[in-house]
Amino acid sequence: MSSPKVALVIPAFNETAVLPELFRRLTAIFDTQPGIAWSVILIDDGSRDQTAAMIQTHCAQDQRFRLLALSRNFGFQSALMAGLDHCSEFDAVVTMDADLQDPPEIIPELVAKWQSGGSVVLAVRRTRAESGLRRLGFDLFHRVFSRLVDLPIERNTGTFGLLDKAAVSAFQQLPESHRFFPGLRSWLGFERAEVFYDRKERAAGEPGQSFTRLVRYAFDGIFSFSRLPLRLLTICGVFVATMGFAVGVFFIVRRLMGNEIAQVGFTTLVTLVLFIGGVQLIGIGVLGEYLGRVYDEVKRRPNYIIKQRIGFE
Ligand code: UDP
Ligand code: MG
């Protein structure tokens, strides 16, 4: 039997600071696993530094490395998608970050779990190195998300993991353009296996995912995997309408029985109007989140544009 072909899909955005170490550590691992035909697909997500050039140089030195350069910065999810779309020839695909927060030393374990029967192997974080506000944000998101969605994503998992051929081809068939990888991976099904690891701080450089990006990513996760916000609006509306009706009946009956209506004060009116107005605006906003996503899907634009391919026949 020929050796299994395993590809690593790694999006990179302004990662010159970590690339040399990434190459070194990956090569070291490949050397310990000669029974596997390794390939690395690095996606340059429109970096503004020398990332693409560095990858290109490395591709020339080592045939196992390939480059997909996108025409501009499309964001992590799209870059990942671009990589997965070029993986049809492989038996298994490992998805990971370039910044070494996902330790490459775990890859052999992922592959071993795949070889013993897992179609989707998840790398599960035992610990997370981030601290402070970022950490709080991640924790809050995961807690809210698991409450909201019908199909929870596995706790403490992120991009890092392995998909076999069948899972990759299923993933390629998903038509939507707002993609939240961990959610979709859990939606796919297939036999699962887990590997545990400790998540590190990024090896060098700055996080390229700005805070607003992460918030948008969180919104994508919630609004494309849950209709609960819409249902909450309906429930809230029914509640307010019922209360309004009851209060209305109460005042009409009092009036008919000849009791004078008490003067409603200015404060009460202002509070009510502002509160109900606010609730309505939130409602329109939530509707807008869904409508905007429908709009994006209807446009059918591709998720990314490839400028250059190196190492692909
Ligand atoms: N990344 C990307 N495009 C972007 C931002 C980030 O491809 O627009 C890559 C980045 O190079 C890294 C991974 O996505 O490999 C995770 O990014 P980062 O470490 O900045 O995010 P965090 O770990 O904070 O989620
Ligand atoms: Mg990172």
Coordinates of N, CA and C in Angstrom, one line a residue, residues 57-253:
T57 N 9.8 31.2 -1.1 CA 11.2 30.8 -1.0 C 11.3 29.4 -0.5
H58 N 10.5 29.2 0.6 CA 10.6 27.9 1.2 C 10.0 26.8 0.3
C59 N 9.0 27.1 -0.5 CA 8.4 26.1 -1.4 C 9.5 25.7 -2.4
A60 N 10.3 26.6 -2.8 CA 11.4 26.3 -3.8 C 12.4 25.3 -3.2
Q61 N 12.6 25.4 -1.8 CA 13.6 24.6 -1.2 C 13.0 23.2 -0.8
D62 N 11.7 23.1 -0.5 CA 11.1 21.9 0.0 C 9.8 21.7 -0.8
Q63 N 9.8 20.6 -1.6 CA 8.6 20.3 -2.5 C 7.4 20.0 -1.7
R64 N 7.5 19.7 -0.4 CA 6.3 19.4 0.3 C 5.4 20.6 0.6
F65 N 6.0 21.8 0.5 CA 5.3 23.0 0.8 C 4.7 23.6 -0.4
R66 N 3.5 24.1 -0.3 CA 2.8 24.8 -1.4 C 2.2 26.1 -0.9
L67 N 1.9 27.0 -1.9 CA 1.4 28.3 -1.5 C 0.2 28.6 -2.3
L68 N -0.9 29.1 -1.6 CA -2.0 29.7 -2.3 C -2.0 31.2 -1.9
A69 N -1.9 32.1 -2.8 CA -1.9 33.5 -2.4 C -3.2 34.1 -2.8
L70 N -3.9 34.7 -1.9 CA -5.2 35.3 -2.2 C -5.0 36.7 -2.6
S71 N -6.0 37.2 -3.4 CA -5.8 38.6 -4.0 C -5.8 39.7 -3.0
R72 N -6.4 39.5 -1.8 CA -6.4 40.5 -0.8 C -6.7 39.8 0.5
N73 N -6.9 40.5 1.6 CA -7.2 39.9 2.9 C -8.7 39.5 3.0
F74 N -9.0 38.2 2.9 CA -10.4 37.8 3.0 C -10.8 37.3 4.3
G75 N -9.9 37.2 5.3 CA -10.2 36.8 6.6 C -10.0 35.3 6.7
F76 N -9.8 34.9 8.0 CA -9.3 33.5 8.3 C -10.3 32.4 7.7
Q77 N -11.6 32.6 7.9 CA -12.5 31.6 7.4 C -12.4 31.3 5.9
S78 N -12.3 32.4 5.2 CA -12.2 32.3 3.7 C -10.9 31.7 3.3
A79 N -9.8 32.0 4.0 CA -8.5 31.5 3.7 C -8.5 30.0 3.9
L80 N -9.1 29.6 5.1 CA -9.2 28.2 5.4 C -10.0 27.4 4.3
M81 N -11.1 28.0 3.9 CA -11.9 27.5 2.8 C -11.1 27.3 1.5
A82 N -10.3 28.3 1.2 CA -9.5 28.2 0.0 C -8.6 27.0 0.1
G83 N -8.0 26.8 1.2 CA -7.1 25.7 1.4 C -7.8 24.3 1.3
L84 N -9.0 24.2 2.0 CA -9.7 23.0 1.9 C -10.2 22.7 0.5
D85 N -10.5 23.7 -0.3 CA -10.9 23.5 -1.6 C -9.8 22.9 -2.5
H86 N -8.6 22.9 -2.0 CA -7.5 22.4 -2.8 C -7.0 21.1 -2.2
C87 N -7.8 20.4 -1.5 CA -7.4 19.2 -0.8 C -8.0 17.9 -1.3
S88 N -8.6 17.9 -2.5 CA -9.3 16.7 -2.9 C -8.4 15.5 -3.1
E89 N -7.1 15.7 -3.3 CA -6.2 14.6 -3.6 C -5.7 13.9 -2.3
F90 N -6.0 14.5 -1.1 CA -5.4 14.0 0.1 C -6.3 13.0 0.9
D91 N -5.7 12.1 1.6 CA -6.5 11.2 2.4 C -7.0 11.8 3.7
A92 N -6.2 12.8 4.2 CA -6.7 13.5 5.4 C -6.1 14.9 5.4
V93 N -6.8 15.8 6.1 CA -6.3 17.2 6.1 C -6.3 17.7 7.6
V94 N -5.2 18.3 8.0 CA -5.2 18.9 9.3 C -5.3 20.4 9.1
T95 N -6.2 21.0 9.9 CA -6.4 22.4 9.8 C -5.8 23.1 11.1
M96 N -5.0 24.1 10.9 CA -4.4 24.7 12.1 C -4.0 26.2 11.8
D97 N -3.7 26.9 12.9 CA -3.2 28.3 12.8 C -1.7 28.3 12.5
A98 N -1.3 29.4 11.9 CA 0.2 29.5 11.6 C 1.0 29.9 12.8
D99 N 0.4 30.5 13.8 CA 1.1 31.2 14.9 C 1.6 30.2 16.0
L100 N 1.5 28.9 15.8 CA 2.0 27.9 16.7 C 1.3 27.9 18.0
Q101 N 0.1 28.5 18.0 CA -0.7 28.3 19.2 C -1.3 26.9 19.2
D102 N -1.4 26.3 18.0 CA -1.8 24.9 17.9 C -0.4 24.2 17.7
P103 N 0.1 23.5 18.7 CA 1.4 22.9 18.6 C 1.5 21.8 17.6
P104 N 2.4 21.9 16.6 CA 2.5 20.9 15.5 C 2.8 19.5 16.1
E105 N 3.4 19.5 17.3 CA 3.8 18.2 17.8 C 2.6 17.3 18.1
I106 N 1.4 17.8 18.1 CA 0.2 17.0 18.3 C -0.2 16.3 17.0
I107 N 0.3 16.8 15.8 CA -0.2 16.3 14.6 C -0.1 14.8 14.4
P108 N 1.1 14.2 14.8 CA 1.1 12.7 14.8 C 0.0 12.0 15.5
E109 N -0.4 12.6 16.7 CA -1.5 12.0 17.5 C -2.8 12.1 16.7
L110 N -3.0 13.2 16.0 CA -4.2 13.4 15.2 C -4.3 12.3 14.2
V111 N -3.1 12.1 13.5 CA -3.1 11.2 12.4 C -3.3 9.8 12.9
A112 N -2.7 9.5 14.1 CA -2.9 8.1 14.7 C -4.3 7.8 15.0
K113 N -5.1 8.8 15.5 CA -6.5 8.7 15.8 C -7.3 8.5 14.5
W114 N -6.8 9.2 13.5 CA -7.5 9.0 12.2 C -7.3 7.6 11.6
Q115 N -6.0 7.1 11.8 CA -5.7 5.8 11.2 C -6.4 4.7 12.0
S116 N -6.8 5.0 13.3 CA -7.5 4.0 14.0 C -9.0 4.2 14.0
G117 N -9.5 5.0 13.0 CA -10.9 5.0 12.7 C -11.7 6.3 12.8
G118 N -11.1 7.4 13.3 CA -11.9 8.6 13.4 C -11.9 9.3 12.1
S119 N -13.1 9.8 11.7 CA -13.2 10.6 10.5 C -12.9 12.0 10.7
V120 N -13.3 12.5 11.9 CA -13.1 13.9 12.3 C -12.4 13.8 13.6
V121 N -11.1 14.3 13.7 CA -10.4 14.2 14.9 C -10.3 15.6 15.4
L122 N -10.7 15.9 16.7 CA -10.8 17.2 17.3 C -9.6 17.3 18.2
A123 N -8.9 18.4 18.1 CA -7.9 18.7 19.1 C -8.6 19.5 20.2
V124 N -8.6 19.0 21.4 CA -9.4 19.6 22.5 C -8.4 20.3 23.4
R125 N -8.7 21.6 23.7 CA -7.8 22.4 24.6 C -8.0 21.9 26.1
R126 N -6.9 21.5 26.7 CA -6.9 21.3 28.1 C -6.8 22.6 28.8
T127 N -5.9 23.5 28.3 CA -5.7 24.8 28.9 C -5.6 25.8 27.8
R128 N -5.8 27.1 28.1 CA -5.7 28.1 27.1 C -4.8 29.2 27.7
A129 N -3.8 29.6 26.9 CA -2.8 30.6 27.5 C -3.3 32.0 27.5
E130 N -4.3 32.3 26.7 CA -4.7 33.7 26.7 C -5.3 34.1 28.1
S131 N -5.1 35.4 28.4 CA -5.6 35.9 29.7 C -6.3 37.2 29.5
G132 N -6.9 37.7 30.6 CA -7.5 39.0 30.5 C -8.8 39.1 29.7
L133 N -9.0 40.2 29.0 CA -10.2 40.5 28.4 C -10.5 39.5 27.2
R134 N -9.4 39.2 26.5 CA -9.6 38.2 25.4 C -10.2 36.9 25.9
R135 N -9.6 36.4 27.0 CA -9.9 35.2 27.6 C -11.4 35.2 28.0
L136 N -11.8 36.3 28.7 CA -13.1 36.5 29.1 C -14.1 36.5 28.0
G137 N -13.7 37.1 26.9 CA -14.6 37.1 25.7 C -14.8 35.7 25.1
F138 N -13.7 35.0 25.0 CA -13.8 33.6 24.5 C -14.7 32.8 25.3
D139 N -14.5 32.9 26.7 CA -15.3 32.1 27.6 C -16.8 32.4 27.5
L140 N -17.0 33.7 27.5 CA -18.4 34.2 27.4 C -19.1 33.7 26.1
F141 N -18.3 33.9 25.0 CA -18.9 33.4 23.7 C -19.3 32.0 23.8
H142 N -18.4 31.1 24.3 CA -18.7 29.7 24.3 C -19.8 29.3 25.2
R143 N -20.0 30.1 26.3 CA -21.1 29.8 27.2 C -22.4 30.2 26.5
V144 N -22.4 31.4 25.9 CA -23.7 31.9 25.3 C -24.0 31.0 24.1
F145 N -23.0 30.7 23.3 CA -23.2 29.9 22.1 C -23.8 28.6 22.4
S146 N -23.2 27.9 23.4 CA -23.7 26.5 23.7 C -25.2 26.6 24.2
R147 N -25.6 27.7 24.8 CA -27.0 27.8 25.2 C -27.9 28.0 24.0
L148 N -27.4 28.8 23.0 CA -28.3 29.3 21.9 C -28.5 28.3 20.9
V149 N -27.5 27.6 20.5 CA -27.7 26.8 19.3 C -28.3 25.4 19.5
D150 N -28.9 24.9 18.5 CA -29.5 23.6 18.6 C -28.5 22.5 18.6
L151 N -27.3 22.8 18.0 CA -26.3 21.8 17.8 C -25.0 22.3 18.4
P152 N -24.7 22.0 19.7 CA -23.6 22.7 20.3 C -22.3 22.2 19.6
I153 N -21.3 23.2 19.6 CA -20.0 22.7 19.1 C -19.3 22.1 20.3
E154 N -18.4 21.2 20.1 CA -17.7 20.5 21.1 C -16.9 21.5 22.0
R155 N -17.0 21.4 23.3 CA -16.4 22.4 24.1 C -14.9 22.4 23.9
N156 N -14.3 23.5 24.0 CA -12.8 23.7 24.0 C -12.2 23.2 22.7
T157 N -12.9 23.3 21.6 CA -12.3 23.0 20.3 C -12.3 24.3 19.5
G158 N -11.3 24.3 18.6 CA -11.2 25.5 17.7 C -11.0 25.0 16.3
T159 N -10.1 25.7 15.6 CA -9.8 25.2 14.2 C -9.0 23.9 14.2
F160 N -8.2 23.8 15.1 CA -7.2 22.7 15.1 C -7.9 21.3 15.1
G161 N -7.5 20.5 14.1 CA -8.1 19.2 14.1 C -7.8 18.5 12.7
L162 N -8.4 17.4 12.5 CA -8.2 16.6 11.3 C -9.5 16.2 10.7
L163 N -9.6 16.3 9.4 CA -10.8 15.8 8.6 C -10.3 14.8 7.6
D164 N -11.0 13.7 7.5 CA -10.6 12.7 6.5 C -11.2 13.1 5.1
K165 N -10.9 12.3 4.1 CA -11.3 12.6 2.8 C -12.8 12.9 2.6
A166 N -13.6 12.0 3.3 CA -15.1 12.1 3.2 C -15.6 13.4 3.8
A167 N -15.0 13.7 5.0 CA -15.4 14.9 5.7 C -15.0 16.2 4.9
V168 N -13.8 16.1 4.3 CA -13.4 17.3 3.5 C -14.3 17.5 2.3
S169 N -14.7 16.4 1.7 CA -15.5 16.6 0.5 C -16.9 17.0 0.9
A170 N -17.4 16.6 2.0 CA -18.7 17.1 2.5 C -18.6 18.6 2.8
F171 N -17.4 19.0 3.4 CA -17.3 20.4 3.7 C -17.2 21.2 2.5
Q172 N -16.6 20.7 1.5 CA -16.5 21.5 0.2 C -17.8 21.7 -0.4
Q173 N -18.8 20.8 -0.1 CA -20.1 20.9 -0.7 C -21.0 21.9 0.0
L174 N -20.6 22.4 1.2 CA -21.5 23.3 1.9 C -21.5 24.6 1.1
P175 N -22.7 25.1 0.7 CA -22.7 26.3 -0.2 C -22.7 27.6 0.5
E176 N -22.8 27.7 1.8 CA -22.9 29.1 2.4 C -21.7 29.9 2.4
S177 N -21.8 31.2 2.4 CA -20.6 32.0 2.4 C -20.2 32.5 3.8
H178 N -21.2 32.6 4.7 CA -20.8 32.9 6.1 C -20.4 31.6 6.8
R179 N -19.1 31.4 7.0 CA -18.7 30.2 7.5 C -18.1 30.3 8.9
F180 N -18.5 29.4 9.8 CA -18.0 29.3 11.1 C -17.5 27.9 11.3
F181 N -16.2 27.7 11.0 CA -15.6 26.4 10.9 C -16.0 25.3 12.0
P182 N -15.7 25.7 13.2 CA -16.0 24.7 14.3 C -17.5 24.3 14.3
G183 N -18.4 25.2 14.0 CA -19.8 24.9 14.0 C -20.2 24.0 12.8
L184 N -19.6 24.3 11.7 CA -19.9 23.4 10.5 C -19.3 22.0 10.7
R185 N -18.1 22.0 11.3 CA -17.5 20.7 11.5 C -18.4 19.8 12.4
S186 N -19.0 20.5 13.4 CA -19.8 19.6 14.2 C -21.1 19.3 13.5
W187 N -21.6 20.1 12.6 CA -22.8 19.9 11.8 C -22.6 18.7 10.9
L188 N -21.3 18.5 10.4 CA -21.0 17.4 9.5 C -21.3 16.0 10.0
G189 N -21.1 15.8 11.2 CA -21.3 14.4 11.7 C -20.0 13.6 11.6
F190 N -20.1 12.4 11.2 CA -19.0 11.4 11.0 C -18.5 10.9 12.4
E191 N -17.7 9.9 12.4 CA -17.1 9.3 13.6 C -16.1 10.3 14.1
R192 N -16.2 10.6 15.4 CA -15.3 11.6 16.1 C -14.3 10.9 16.9
A193 N -13.1 11.6 17.0 CA -12.1 11.2 18.0 C -11.5 12.4 18.6
E194 N -10.9 12.3 19.7 CA -10.4 13.5 20.4 C -8.9 13.3 20.8
V195 N -8.2 14.4 20.7 CA -6.8 14.4 21.2 C -6.7 15.7 22.1
F196 N -6.0 15.6 23.3 CA -6.0 16.7 24.2 C -4.6 17.4 24.0
Y197 N -4.7 18.8 24.2 CA -3.4 19.5 24.1 C -3.5 20.8 24.9
D198 N -2.4 21.4 25.2 CA -2.4 22.7 25.9 C -2.1 23.8 24.9
R199 N -3.1 24.8 24.8 CA -3.0 25.9 23.9 C -2.0 26.9 24.4
K200 N -1.0 27.2 23.5 CA 0.0 28.2 23.9 C -0.4 29.6 23.5
E201 N 0.4 30.6 23.9 CA 0.4 31.9 23.4 C 1.0 31.9 22.0
R202 N 0.6 32.8 21.1 CA 1.3 32.8 19.8 C 2.8 33.0 20.0
A203 N 3.6 32.3 19.1 CA 5.0 32.2 19.3 C 5.7 33.6 19.1
A204 N 5.2 34.4 18.2 CA 5.7 35.7 18.0 C 4.7 36.5 17.2
G205 N 4.9 37.8 17.1 CA 4.0 38.7 16.4 C 2.7 39.0 17.1
E206 N 1.9 39.7 16.5 CA 0.7 40.2 17.1 C -0.5 39.4 16.6
P207 N -1.6 39.2 17.4 CA -2.8 38.6 16.8 C -3.3 39.4 15.7
G208 N -3.5 38.8 14.5 CA -4.0 39.6 13.4 C -5.5 39.7 13.4
Q209 N -6.2 38.9 14.2 CA -7.6 39.0 14.3 C -7.9 40.1 15.3
S210 N -8.4 41.2 14.7 CA -8.7 42.4 15.6 C -9.9 42.0 16.5
F211 N -10.1 42.8 17.5 CA -11.2 42.5 18.4 C -12.6 42.6 17.7
T212 N -12.7 43.5 16.8 CA -14.0 43.6 16.0 C -14.2 42.4 15.1
R213 N -13.1 41.9 14.6 CA -13.2 40.7 13.8 C -13.7 39.5 14.6
L214 N -13.2 39.4 15.8 CA -13.6 38.3 16.7 C -15.1 38.4 17.0
V215 N -15.5 39.7 17.3 CA -16.9 39.9 17.6 C -17.8 39.6 16.4
R216 N -17.4 39.9 15.2 CA -18.1 39.6 14.0 C -18.2 38.1 13.8
Y217 N -17.1 37.4 14.1 CA -17.0 36.0 14.0 C -18.0 35.3 15.0
A218 N -18.0 35.9 16.2 CA -19.0 35.4 17.2 C -20.4 35.5 16.7
F219 N -20.7 36.7 16.1 CA -22.1 37.0 15.6 C -22.4 36.0 14.5
D220 N -21.4 35.7 13.6 CA -21.6 34.8 12.6 C -22.0 33.4 13.2
G221 N -21.2 33.0 14.2 CA -21.5 31.8 14.8 C -22.9 31.7 15.4
I222 N -23.3 32.7 16.0 CA -24.6 32.7 16.6 C -25.8 32.8 15.6
F223 N -25.7 33.8 14.7 CA -26.8 34.0 13.8 C -26.9 33.0 12.7
S224 N -25.8 32.3 12.4 CA -25.9 31.3 11.3 C -26.2 29.9 11.9
F225 N -26.2 29.8 13.2 CA -26.5 28.5 13.8 C -27.7 28.5 14.7
S226 N -28.4 29.6 14.9 CA -29.5 29.6 15.8 C -30.6 30.5 15.4
R227 N -31.8 30.1 15.5 CA -32.9 31.0 15.3 C -33.5 31.5 16.6
L228 N -32.8 31.1 17.7 CA -33.4 31.5 19.0 C -33.6 33.0 19.2
P229 N -32.6 33.9 18.7 CA -32.9 35.3 18.8 C -34.2 35.7 18.2
L230 N -34.6 35.2 17.1 CA -35.9 35.5 16.5 C -37.1 35.0 17.4
R231 N -36.9 33.8 17.9 CA -37.9 33.3 18.7 C -38.1 34.1 20.0
L232 N -37.0 34.5 20.6 CA -37.0 35.4 21.8 C -37.8 36.6 21.5
L233 N -37.6 37.2 20.3 CA -38.3 38.4 19.9 C -39.8 38.2 19.9
T234 N -40.2 37.1 19.3 CA -41.7 36.7 19.3 C -42.2 36.6 20.7
I235 N -41.5 35.8 21.5 CA -41.9 35.6 22.9 C -42.0 37.0 23.7
C236 N -41.0 37.8 23.5 CA -41.0 39.1 24.1 C -42.2 39.9 23.6
G237 N -42.5 39.9 22.3 CA -43.6 40.6 21.8 C -44.9 40.1 22.3
V238 N -45.1 38.8 22.4 CA -46.3 38.2 22.9 C -46.5 38.7 24.4
F239 N -45.4 38.7 25.1 CA -45.5 39.1 26.6 C -45.9 40.5 26.7
V240 N -45.3 41.4 25.9 CA -45.6 42.8 26.0 C -47.1 43.1 25.6
A241 N -47.5 42.4 24.5 CA -48.8 42.6 24.0 C -49.9 42.2 25.0
T242 N -49.6 41.0 25.6 CA -50.5 40.5 26.6 C -50.7 41.5 27.8
M243 N -49.5 41.9 28.3 CA -49.5 42.9 29.4 C -50.3 44.1 29.0
G244 N -50.0 44.6 27.7 CA -50.7 45.8 27.2 C -52.2 45.7 27.2
F245 N -52.6 44.5 26.7 CA -54.0 44.2 26.6 C -54.7 44.2 28.0
A246 N -54.1 43.5 28.9 CA -54.6 43.4 30.3 C -54.7 44.8 30.9
V247 N -53.7 45.6 30.8 CA -53.7 47.0 31.3 C -54.8 47.8 30.7
G248 N -55.0 47.6 29.3 CA -56.0 48.3 28.6 C -57.4 48.0 29.1
V249 N -57.6 46.7 29.2 CA -59.0 46.3 29.7 C -59.2 46.9 31.1
F250 N -58.2 46.8 31.9 CA -58.4 47.4 33.3 C -58.9 48.8 33.3
F251 N -58.2 49.6 32.4 CA -58.5 51.1 32.4 C -59.9 51.3 31.8
I252 N -60.2 50.5 30.7 CA -61.5 50.7 30.1 C -62.7 50.4 31.0
V253 N -62.5 49.3 31.7 CA -63.5 48.9 32.7 C -63.7 50.0 33.8

